Structure formats: structure tokens, C-alpha cells
mmCIF file of C-alpha atoms in Angstrom:
data_model
loop_
_atom_site.group_PDB
_atom_site.id
_atom_site.type_symbol
_atom_site.label_atom_id
_atom_site.label_comp_id
_atom_site.label_asym_id
_atom_site.label_seq_id
_atom_site.Cartn_x
_atom_site.Cartn_y
_atom_site.Cartn_z
ATOM 1 C CA MET A 17 138.872 -100.988 -249.010
ATOM 2 C CA ASP A 18 136.864 -100.374 -252.156
ATOM 3 C CA PRO A 19 133.119 -100.012 -251.312
ATOM 4 C CA MET A 20 132.167 -102.622 -253.948
ATOM 5 C CA LYS A 21 134.523 -105.183 -252.447
ATOM 6 C CA ARG A 22 133.079 -104.427 -249.026
ATOM 7 C CA SER A 23 129.623 -105.030 -250.428
ATOM 8 C CA TRP A 24 130.575 -108.434 -251.823
ATOM 9 C CA MET A 25 132.224 -109.395 -248.533
ATOM 10 C CA ALA A 26 129.134 -108.283 -246.618
ATOM 11 C CA LEU A 27 126.816 -110.288 -248.835
ATOM 12 C CA THR A 28 128.959 -113.369 -248.147
ATOM 13 C CA LEU A 29 128.200 -112.888 -244.483
ATOM 14 C CA ALA A 30 124.554 -112.146 -245.242
ATOM 15 C CA LEU A 31 124.143 -115.460 -247.009
ATOM 16 C CA GLY A 32 125.610 -117.222 -243.976
ATOM 17 C CA LEU A 33 128.264 -119.198 -245.805
ATOM 18 C CA VAL A 34 130.131 -120.780 -242.907
ATOM 19 C CA LEU A 35 131.103 -124.221 -244.147
ATOM 20 C CA ALA A 36 134.684 -125.289 -244.860
ATOM 21 C CA GLN A 37 135.533 -124.402 -248.403
ATOM 22 C CA SER A 38 136.414 -126.754 -251.222
ATOM 23 C CA THR A 39 137.213 -125.963 -254.876
ATOM 24 C CA TYR A 40 135.951 -126.970 -258.263
ATOM 25 C CA THR A 41 137.642 -126.566 -261.681
ATOM 26 C CA VAL A 42 135.285 -125.329 -264.416
ATOM 27 C CA GLN A 43 134.784 -127.916 -267.171
ATOM 28 C CA PRO A 44 133.634 -127.457 -270.800
ATOM 29 C CA GLY A 45 129.885 -126.874 -270.892
ATOM 30 C CA ASP A 46 129.672 -125.708 -267.272
ATOM 31 C CA THR A 47 127.624 -122.716 -266.257
ATOM 32 C CA LEU A 48 127.511 -121.118 -262.835
ATOM 33 C CA TYR A 49 123.926 -122.409 -262.574
ATOM 34 C CA SER A 50 124.921 -126.006 -263.314
ATOM 35 C CA ILE A 51 127.760 -125.804 -260.809
ATOM 36 C CA ALA A 52 125.492 -124.366 -258.137
ATOM 37 C CA LYS A 53 122.905 -127.136 -258.789
ATOM 38 C CA ARG A 54 125.602 -129.781 -258.521
ATOM 39 C CA PHE A 55 126.833 -128.548 -255.148
ATOM 40 C CA GLY A 56 123.369 -127.740 -253.693
ATOM 41 C CA THR A 57 123.988 -124.013 -253.521
ATOM 42 C CA THR A 58 122.916 -120.885 -255.412
ATOM 43 C CA VAL A 59 124.312 -118.784 -258.216
ATOM 44 C CA GLU A 60 124.320 -115.778 -255.848
ATOM 45 C CA ALA A 61 126.343 -117.719 -253.240
ATOM 46 C CA LEU A 62 128.967 -118.682 -255.831
ATOM 47 C CA GLN A 63 129.122 -115.105 -257.074
ATOM 48 C CA VAL A 64 129.880 -113.581 -253.706
ATOM 49 C CA LEU A 65 132.217 -116.420 -252.642
ATOM 50 C CA ASN A 66 134.316 -115.881 -255.757
ATOM 51 C CA GLY A 67 133.873 -112.175 -256.370
ATOM 52 C CA LEU A 68 132.075 -112.717 -259.684
ATOM 53 C CA GLU A 69 130.138 -109.576 -260.636
ATOM 54 C CA ASP A 70 128.987 -111.139 -263.930
ATOM 55 C CA PRO A 71 127.774 -114.779 -263.473
ATOM 56 C CA THR A 72 128.108 -115.508 -267.207
ATOM 57 C CA LYS A 73 131.878 -114.879 -267.274
ATOM 58 C CA ILE A 74 133.537 -118.076 -266.114
ATOM 59 C CA ALA A 75 136.260 -119.868 -268.054
ATOM 60 C CA VAL A 76 137.217 -123.557 -268.569
ATOM 61 C CA GLY A 77 140.001 -124.335 -266.132
ATOM 62 C CA GLN A 78 138.983 -121.543 -263.713
ATOM 63 C CA VAL A 79 139.127 -122.730 -260.050
ATOM 64 C CA LEU A 80 136.051 -121.759 -258.045
ATOM 65 C CA LYS A 81 135.471 -121.949 -254.319
ATOM 66 C CA VAL A 82 132.331 -123.960 -253.657
ATOM 67 C CA GLU A 83 130.146 -124.621 -250.628
ATOM 68 C CA GLY A 84 126.873 -126.397 -250.077
ATOM 69 C CA GLN A 85 123.928 -125.210 -247.990
ATOM 70 C CA PRO A 86 124.973 -123.602 -244.675
ATOM 71 C CA PRO A 87 124.242 -125.680 -241.561
ATOM 72 C CA ALA A 88 121.338 -124.871 -239.315
ATOM 73 C CA PRO A 89 122.425 -122.488 -236.518
ATOM 74 C CA ALA A 90 123.566 -124.020 -233.234
ATOM 75 C CA VAL A 91 120.710 -124.098 -230.744
ATOM 76 C CA GLN A 92 120.375 -124.260 -226.960
ATOM 77 C CA ARG A 93 117.628 -126.303 -225.307
ATOM 78 C CA LEU A 94 116.373 -125.017 -222.003
ATOM 79 C CA ASN A 95 113.850 -126.267 -219.463
ATOM 80 C CA ALA A 96 111.624 -123.496 -218.113
ATOM 81 C CA PRO A 97 109.017 -123.928 -215.347
ATOM 82 C CA PHE A 98 106.246 -123.900 -217.928
ATOM 83 C CA GLY A 99 107.857 -126.067 -220.626
ATOM 84 C CA ALA A 100 110.792 -126.649 -223.007
ATOM 85 C CA LEU A 101 112.467 -123.901 -225.019
ATOM 86 C CA GLU A 102 114.732 -124.000 -227.998
ATOM 87 C CA LEU A 103 116.605 -120.914 -229.261
ATOM 88 C CA PRO A 104 119.901 -120.066 -231.016
ATOM 89 C CA ARG A 105 123.128 -119.763 -229.074
ATOM 90 C CA GLU A 106 123.730 -116.395 -230.763
ATOM 91 C CA VAL A 107 122.174 -114.128 -233.390
ATOM 92 C CA SER A 108 123.412 -111.338 -235.701
ATOM 93 C CA GLN A 109 122.237 -107.886 -236.633
ATOM 94 C CA GLY A 110 119.620 -108.129 -239.380
ATOM 95 C CA GLN A 111 119.055 -111.842 -238.819
ATOM 96 C CA THR A 112 115.704 -113.613 -238.277
ATOM 97 C CA PHE A 113 115.720 -116.461 -235.823
ATOM 98 C CA ARG A 114 113.098 -118.980 -234.637
ATOM 99 C CA LEU A 115 112.190 -119.818 -231.083
ATOM 100 C CA ARG A 116 110.413 -123.068 -230.321
ATOM 101 C CA VAL A 117 108.281 -123.368 -227.218
ATOM 102 C CA ARG A 118 106.628 -126.577 -225.976
ATOM 103 C CA SER A 119 104.160 -125.576 -223.297
ATOM 104 C CA GLY A 120 100.489 -125.974 -222.586
ATOM 105 C CA ALA A 121 100.297 -122.339 -221.482
ATOM 106 C CA GLN A 122 100.180 -119.112 -223.505
ATOM 107 C CA VAL A 123 103.756 -117.791 -223.659
ATOM 108 C CA THR A 124 104.904 -114.211 -224.241
ATOM 109 C CA VAL A 125 108.484 -113.306 -225.100
ATOM 110 C CA ARG A 126 110.371 -110.062 -224.351
ATOM 111 C CA PHE A 127 113.510 -109.296 -226.346
ATOM 112 C CA LEU A 128 115.253 -106.021 -227.324
ATOM 113 C CA ASN A 129 112.421 -103.877 -225.933
ATOM 114 C CA GLN A 130 109.730 -105.734 -227.889
ATOM 115 C CA ARG A 131 107.002 -108.081 -226.645
ATOM 116 C CA TYR A 132 105.716 -111.032 -228.711
ATOM 117 C CA ALA A 133 102.980 -113.623 -228.199
ATOM 118 C CA VAL A 134 103.920 -117.181 -229.293
ATOM 119 C CA GLN A 135 101.386 -118.619 -231.713
ATOM 120 C CA GLY A 136 101.434 -122.418 -231.520
ATOM 121 C CA GLU A 137 104.916 -123.692 -230.803
ATOM 122 C CA SER A 138 107.168 -121.232 -232.657
ATOM 123 C CA LEU A 139 107.946 -117.553 -232.984
ATOM 124 C CA LEU A 140 110.081 -115.656 -235.437
ATOM 125 C CA ILE A 141 112.078 -112.612 -234.288
ATOM 126 C CA ALA A 142 114.186 -110.209 -236.403
ATOM 127 C CA VAL A 143 117.163 -108.515 -234.854
ATOM 128 C CA PRO A 144 117.238 -104.819 -235.923
ATOM 129 C CA ARG A 145 120.093 -104.100 -238.281
ATOM 130 C CA LEU A 146 121.486 -101.232 -236.220
ATOM 131 C CA HIS A 147 120.945 -102.649 -232.748
ATOM 132 C CA PRO A 148 124.224 -102.431 -230.765
ATOM 133 C CA GLU A 149 126.310 -105.585 -230.359
ATOM 134 C CA GLY A 150 126.132 -107.171 -226.940
ATOM 135 C CA THR A 151 124.501 -109.890 -224.845
ATOM 136 C CA TYR A 152 120.837 -109.303 -224.001
ATOM 137 C CA ALA A 153 118.204 -110.854 -221.874
ATOM 138 C CA ILE A 154 115.412 -112.767 -223.515
ATOM 139 C CA ALA A 155 112.496 -113.275 -221.115
ATOM 140 C CA PHE A 156 109.559 -115.679 -221.200
ATOM 141 C CA ASP A 157 106.301 -115.313 -219.254
ATOM 142 C CA ALA A 158 103.670 -118.014 -218.971
ATOM 143 C CA ALA A 159 101.263 -119.516 -216.402
ATOM 144 C CA GLY A 160 102.187 -116.960 -213.737
ATOM 145 C CA SER A 161 105.926 -117.765 -213.932
ATOM 146 C CA SER A 162 108.901 -116.155 -215.717
ATOM 147 C CA TYR A 163 112.154 -117.456 -217.119
ATOM 148 C CA SER A 164 115.079 -115.626 -218.775
ATOM 149 C CA ALA A 165 118.167 -116.496 -220.741
ATOM 150 C CA ARG A 166 121.025 -114.501 -222.295
ATOM 151 C CA LEU A 167 121.383 -114.179 -226.087
ATOM 152 C CA PRO A 168 124.449 -112.603 -227.744
ATOM 153 C CA VAL A 169 123.871 -110.264 -230.679
ATOM 154 C CA ARG A 170 126.840 -110.110 -233.039
ATOM 155 C CA ALA A 171 127.705 -107.125 -235.242
ATOM 156 C CA VAL A 172 127.855 -107.543 -239.056
ATOM 157 C CA GLU A 173 129.873 -105.054 -241.112
ATOM 158 C CA LYS A 174 128.088 -104.145 -244.344
ATOM 159 C CA GLY A 175 130.006 -101.122 -245.581
ATOM 160 C CA ARG A 176 128.719 -97.765 -246.837
ATOM 161 C CA GLN A 177 127.163 -96.357 -249.984
ATOM 162 C CA ALA A 178 127.007 -92.682 -250.998
ATOM 163 C CA LEU A 179 124.186 -91.888 -253.403
ATOM 164 C CA THR A 180 123.798 -88.785 -255.564
ATOM 165 C CA LEU A 181 120.130 -88.005 -256.277
ATOM 166 C CA SER A 182 118.672 -85.705 -258.931
ATOM 167 C CA PRO A 183 116.682 -82.751 -257.596
ATOM 168 C CA ASP A 184 113.421 -84.445 -258.527
ATOM 169 C CA THR A 185 114.329 -87.680 -256.787
ATOM 170 C CA ALA A 186 115.795 -85.885 -253.739
ATOM 171 C CA ALA A 187 112.418 -84.071 -253.395
ATOM 172 C CA LEU A 188 110.963 -87.416 -252.341
ATOM 173 C CA LEU A 189 113.073 -87.359 -249.137
ATOM 174 C CA GLN A 190 110.298 -85.759 -247.063
ATOM 175 C CA PRO A 191 110.528 -86.960 -243.441
ATOM 176 C CA ASP A 192 106.796 -86.761 -242.668
ATOM 177 C CA LYS A 193 105.776 -88.762 -245.778
ATOM 178 C CA ILE A 194 108.569 -91.273 -245.227
ATOM 179 C CA ALA A 195 107.445 -91.844 -241.635
ATOM 180 C CA ALA A 196 103.767 -92.159 -242.576
ATOM 181 C CA GLU A 197 104.572 -94.693 -245.350
ATOM 182 C CA LEU A 198 106.783 -96.717 -243.025
ATOM 183 C CA ALA A 199 104.163 -96.771 -240.278
ATOM 184 C CA ARG A 200 101.611 -98.176 -242.760
ATOM 185 C CA LEU A 201 103.988 -100.865 -243.904
ATOM 186 C CA THR A 202 104.885 -101.798 -240.336
ATOM 187 C CA ASP A 203 101.216 -102.231 -239.456
ATOM 188 C CA LEU A 204 100.667 -104.429 -242.522
ATOM 189 C CA CYS A 205 103.592 -106.581 -241.568
ATOM 190 C CA LYS A 206 102.348 -107.081 -238.005
ATOM 191 C CA SER A 207 99.071 -108.481 -239.205
ATOM 192 C CA GLY A 208 98.143 -111.228 -241.610
ATOM 193 C CA PRO A 209 97.706 -114.975 -241.309
ATOM 194 C CA ALA A 210 98.650 -116.534 -237.978
ATOM 195 C CA GLU A 211 99.825 -119.721 -239.591
ATOM 196 C CA GLN A 212 103.041 -120.123 -241.621
ATOM 197 C CA LEU A 213 102.217 -120.284 -245.348
ATOM 198 C CA TRP A 214 105.637 -121.329 -246.688
ATOM 199 C CA GLN A 215 107.146 -124.802 -246.295
ATOM 200 C CA SER A 216 110.588 -124.454 -247.838
ATOM 201 C CA THR A 217 113.347 -122.017 -248.830
ATOM 202 C CA TRP A 218 112.056 -119.081 -250.792
ATOM 203 C CA LYS A 219 112.603 -118.691 -254.523
ATOM 204 C CA LYS A 220 114.348 -115.737 -256.107
ATOM 205 C CA PRO A 221 111.726 -113.104 -257.028
ATOM 206 C CA VAL A 222 113.211 -112.091 -260.364
ATOM 207 C CA ASP A 223 115.264 -113.790 -263.095
ATOM 208 C CA SER A 224 118.419 -111.773 -262.437
ATOM 209 C CA ASN A 225 121.757 -112.604 -260.856
ATOM 210 C CA ARG A 226 122.886 -108.948 -260.758
ATOM 211 C CA ILE A 227 122.719 -107.811 -257.157
ATOM 212 C CA THR A 228 123.311 -104.040 -257.108
ATOM 213 C CA THR A 229 122.844 -103.278 -253.413
ATOM 214 C CA ILE A 230 122.868 -105.633 -250.425
ATOM 215 C CA PHE A 231 120.783 -105.456 -247.278
ATOM 216 C CA GLY A 232 122.115 -103.415 -244.363
ATOM 217 C CA ILE A 233 124.655 -101.142 -246.137
ATOM 218 C CA ARG A 234 124.715 -97.673 -244.537
ATOM 219 C CA ARG A 235 123.518 -94.908 -246.894
ATOM 220 C CA SER A 236 124.228 -91.225 -247.446
ATOM 221 C CA TYR A 237 122.242 -89.025 -249.821
ATOM 222 C CA ASN A 238 123.878 -86.119 -251.661
ATOM 223 C CA GLY A 239 126.778 -85.859 -249.200
ATOM 224 C CA GLY A 240 124.631 -86.083 -246.076
ATOM 225 C CA PRO A 241 125.303 -88.218 -242.954
ATOM 226 C CA TYR A 242 125.057 -92.010 -242.972
ATOM 227 C CA ARG A 243 121.857 -92.121 -240.886
ATOM 228 C CA SER A 244 119.875 -94.775 -242.722
ATOM 229 C CA TYR A 245 120.612 -98.215 -244.139
ATOM 230 C CA HIS A 246 119.331 -100.206 -247.129
ATOM 231 C CA GLU A 247 116.415 -102.272 -245.943
ATOM 232 C CA GLY A 248 116.320 -104.827 -248.749
ATOM 233 C CA LEU A 249 118.120 -106.558 -251.588
ATOM 234 C CA ASP A 250 118.288 -104.857 -254.988
ATOM 235 C CA TYR A 251 118.336 -106.789 -258.212
ATOM 236 C CA GLY A 252 119.353 -104.907 -261.342
ATOM 237 C CA ALA A 253 117.075 -105.799 -264.265
ATOM 238 C CA PRO A 254 115.540 -104.034 -267.279
ATOM 239 C CA THR A 255 112.195 -102.306 -266.979
ATOM 240 C CA GLY A 256 109.391 -104.776 -267.633
ATOM 241 C CA THR A 257 111.235 -107.848 -266.260
ATOM 242 C CA PRO A 258 108.645 -110.053 -264.522
ATOM 243 C CA VAL A 259 108.608 -110.226 -260.705
ATOM 244 C CA PHE A 260 107.399 -113.385 -259.012
ATOM 245 C CA ALA A 261 106.196 -114.292 -255.524
ATOM 246 C CA PRO A 262 109.075 -116.096 -253.757
ATOM 247 C CA ALA A 263 106.751 -117.972 -251.431
ATOM 248 C CA PRO A 264 102.981 -118.465 -250.828
ATOM 249 C CA GLY A 265 101.224 -115.419 -249.454
ATOM 250 C CA VAL A 266 98.268 -113.043 -249.453
ATOM 251 C CA VAL A 267 98.481 -109.683 -251.236
ATOM 252 C CA ALA A 268 98.128 -106.994 -248.511
ATOM 253 C CA LEU A 269 98.990 -103.995 -250.656
ATOM 254 C CA ALA A 270 99.204 -103.322 -254.393
ATOM 255 C CA GLU A 271 99.351 -99.587 -255.181
ATOM 256 C CA ALA A 272 101.547 -96.590 -255.841
ATOM 257 C CA LEU A 273 103.387 -95.242 -252.752
ATOM 258 C CA PHE A 274 105.152 -91.879 -252.442
ATOM 259 C CA VAL A 275 108.684 -93.166 -251.728
ATOM 260 C CA ARG A 276 108.586 -96.781 -252.832
ATOM 261 C CA GLY A 277 106.729 -96.152 -256.084
ATOM 262 C CA ASN A 278 104.493 -98.933 -257.429
ATOM 263 C CA ALA A 279 104.556 -101.453 -254.613
ATOM 264 C CA VAL A 280 103.322 -104.907 -253.647
ATOM 265 C CA VAL A 281 103.303 -106.322 -250.107
ATOM 266 C CA LEU A 282 102.677 -110.047 -249.445
ATOM 267 C CA GLN A 283 101.817 -111.474 -246.057
ATOM 268 C CA HIS A 284 103.253 -114.977 -245.426
ATOM 269 C CA GLY A 285 102.045 -115.675 -241.888
ATOM 270 C CA LEU A 286 103.847 -115.691 -238.488
ATOM 271 C CA GLY A 287 104.283 -111.928 -238.802
ATOM 272 C CA VAL A 288 106.368 -112.210 -241.991
ATOM 273 C CA CYS A 289 105.771 -110.043 -245.031
ATOM 274 C CA SER A 290 107.725 -109.267 -248.165
ATOM 275 C CA GLY A 291 107.821 -106.077 -250.227
ATOM 276 C CA TYR A 292 108.561 -105.296 -253.893
ATOM 277 C CA TRP A 293 109.262 -101.649 -254.637
ATOM 278 C CA HIS A 294 109.703 -99.376 -257.725
ATOM 279 C CA LEU A 295 107.624 -101.602 -260.047
ATOM 280 C CA SER A 296 106.667 -100.327 -263.482
ATOM 281 C CA ARG A 297 103.388 -102.250 -263.290
ATOM 282 C CA ILE A 298 101.477 -104.212 -260.673
ATOM 283 C CA ALA A 299 99.883 -107.570 -261.619
ATOM 284 C CA VAL A 300 97.913 -108.467 -258.430
ATOM 285 C CA LYS A 301 95.133 -107.055 -256.273
ATOM 286 C CA PRO A 302 94.751 -106.799 -252.472
ATOM 287 C CA GLY A 303 93.283 -109.981 -250.950
ATOM 288 C CA GLN A 304 94.585 -112.174 -253.781
ATOM 289 C CA GLN A 305 96.305 -115.453 -252.738
ATOM 290 C CA VAL A 306 99.534 -116.263 -254.535
ATOM 291 C CA LYS A 307 101.766 -119.285 -254.799
ATOM 292 C CA ALA A 308 105.520 -119.314 -255.142
ATOM 293 C CA GLY A 309 106.341 -118.397 -258.749
ATOM 294 C CA ASP A 310 103.098 -116.438 -259.394
ATOM 295 C CA LEU A 311 103.523 -113.169 -261.297
ATOM 296 C CA ILE A 312 103.043 -110.145 -259.072
ATOM 297 C CA GLY A 313 104.475 -107.236 -261.120
ATOM 298 C CA TYR A 314 107.228 -105.938 -263.386
ATOM 299 C CA VAL A 315 110.554 -104.272 -262.657
ATOM 300 C CA GLY A 316 110.632 -100.473 -262.973
ATOM 301 C CA SER A 317 112.091 -97.289 -261.512
ATOM 302 C CA THR A 318 109.141 -95.576 -259.836
ATOM 303 C CA GLY A 319 109.400 -93.663 -256.597
ATOM 304 C CA LEU A 320 112.813 -93.006 -254.953
ATOM 305 C CA SER A 321 114.896 -94.865 -257.480
ATOM 306 C CA THR A 322 118.023 -94.067 -259.506
ATOM 307 C CA GLY A 323 117.404 -96.645 -262.243
ATOM 308 C CA PRO A 324 115.441 -99.785 -263.126
ATOM 309 C CA HIS A 325 115.735 -102.463 -260.432
ATOM 310 C CA LEU A 326 113.700 -104.583 -258.007
ATOM 311 C CA HIS A 327 113.977 -103.745 -254.327
ATOM 312 C CA PHE A 328 113.065 -106.986 -252.509
ATOM 313 C CA GLU A 329 112.368 -106.655 -248.828
ATOM 314 C CA VAL A 330 111.443 -109.040 -245.993
ATOM 315 C CA ARG A 331 110.089 -107.865 -242.625
ATOM 316 C CA VAL A 332 109.323 -109.832 -239.463
ATOM 317 C CA HIS A 333 106.754 -108.137 -237.150
ATOM 318 C CA GLY A 334 107.619 -104.958 -239.064
ATOM 319 C CA VAL A 335 111.413 -105.198 -238.589
ATOM 320 C CA PRO A 336 113.505 -105.407 -241.806
ATOM 321 C CA THR A 337 115.617 -108.551 -242.047
ATOM 322 C CA ASP A 338 118.130 -109.792 -244.596
ATOM 323 C CA PRO A 339 116.252 -111.246 -247.625
ATOM 324 C CA ALA A 340 119.369 -113.097 -248.819
ATOM 325 C CA ALA A 341 119.108 -115.493 -245.897
ATOM 326 C CA TRP A 342 115.580 -116.487 -246.842
ATOM 327 C CA LEU A 343 116.814 -117.476 -250.292
ATOM 328 C CA VAL A 344 119.421 -119.815 -248.799
ATOM 329 C CA ARG A 345 117.635 -121.236 -245.777
ATOM 330 C CA ALA A 346 114.275 -119.797 -244.677
ATOM 331 C CA PRO A 347 114.087 -119.635 -240.888
#
């Protein structure tokens, strides 16, 4: 199958479009935006559902598949010795899910070799994109007692992308500097406000409907092995296009990085952060509080980049998760 078609199919999965489909016939005066608004969905969702690479090219009489917002994931409610638990029946690679815990005791959670402390009554966990499919134990410890359940992790096929880098760009692929930069970002994303700062689905960070690379696609550089994967969502846009905060947050980083170029990191609470790479200019400072829609920078092509675009990334406790899902239904 053509890699671009695989990418569109993968993004459909990433957006979680699982409702029964219906159709709509394009009428005079319709735009993809007006149709999306009518059906309570997004332009991106209609694009991937109908294989539309250019959202401006729809014709009167054209029949489009349409769907509304995806349903909340099915949950299981369990009674542990220390209180009530609520968690999904299954999760997918690259997905963020929410646990709810009602207990008077301090609860810790162990899942996929990681340990988390529940703050308040909820916890967000991101499933690593490349973690093997299977059913895994999720364990809870509180008040001197333990409880465990089984949670299936489903595989998601995202396809592959072979990139050809110029010698100057390829020179940025230095393992020691890549590792140091990643460690710093991971630490930033494990800190920040304890409370959740957002209250609704996140907004798109840039006024562009041209998605050039999806989250999770495996990558090869200059004919090398497919060892890595794309950790965010790329929007193609001209240099200088404004970039906005998709949700309330605190600026944790605003500076030039070796690989990611001019970068901004926002902390959103509950261990969630978002990143904006390859900017031409930065418009915020560390410590600054931002609201959804506030200007944070401008699209560029700095760092390890093959052309002007915004790389938009979301991490939960340092683990990359699919940003597209946060634009449809934030966990």
C-alpha cells in the first residue's frame, strides 16, 4: 500500500473515529469547516475519513462520510480493598488513558514497568508507542494492601516513512546530544503543576489543515533502519505562521535546542506537557502563564527539519502520546 494512504488510515485510527458512519452530500456554499461544525466534528477528522489531502477542494454534490465526536472509551469499575477504581477495558499503543481512584488513602499505580502516585482522584498514563501488544497487569498499592487487574494493550499500525536528509541536517543526528536533549524534556514533563489546568478539548495550535506527518509512524533516515518513530503531529505551514497555546499552561522552556530548534514547552498539570519545535521565533518566556489561544511562537524550520512546519507534541509523565486524540477528546 502507498505510504501516504497508510498515513491517512493511521491518522483515522489515531483520531479514534469509531462511530457508525453516515453520509452527507455537499451543498452550495458548504465548506469543510461548516460541515464539521454542523456534525460536531473537526476538519481533520473529515479529511482523514474521506482521504482529502486538500480541505478546500470539495465539490457540490460530493458525498462525504461524516461522524460526530467519538464516544468515551468503555470503562470497568472495580472494588479494591482500599476503595473504588475506574479504568478502561483496553488501551492502545500511543494512547493516554485516565484512571479514577476513590480512596481515603494515598494510592500508587504500577503499569508497564512504571510507578505513579495518584494526585487527588485521577491519574493519566500514556502507553508507549512501541510497547508490545498484549495483556498486562496494572497494580494498585494503598493502606498496606494491594490489588491488581489485567489491561489489554492493542497494537496500532501507523506505517513507515523514509526521510532523506541533507549533510548539514544529518549532522544533527548525534546520539549523545539527542539523548541529553530528550532527558531534559522528560524531566520537564514529569514536573509542573499538580492540578489539571485544562477543562475541555484542546484547540488546534496553528491555523493549518495540512497534516504532513502523523504521530507514531516509523522513521528511517538516509536509508538507515526504522529504529525511531515520529513523536508528534506535523502541520505544514509557511514560515512566520502564528502558533498558539492549545490549552492553558505554564511556559517551562522557551529557547533554541540542538535537535528541535527554537522550542517551547508548556506544562498543563497532571504530568502533561506539550512541545512546539522548529519555530522561527519564540513569543513567550519561561514562567509565563498562557491561556488557550495565546500566541507562543511562529512556524519555522530550525533544528532537525526538512522544511517549514510545526511539530506539535504531547507527553504524559515524559511519554509521547498521540496529539490528535487531544484535539478530538482530551482524556
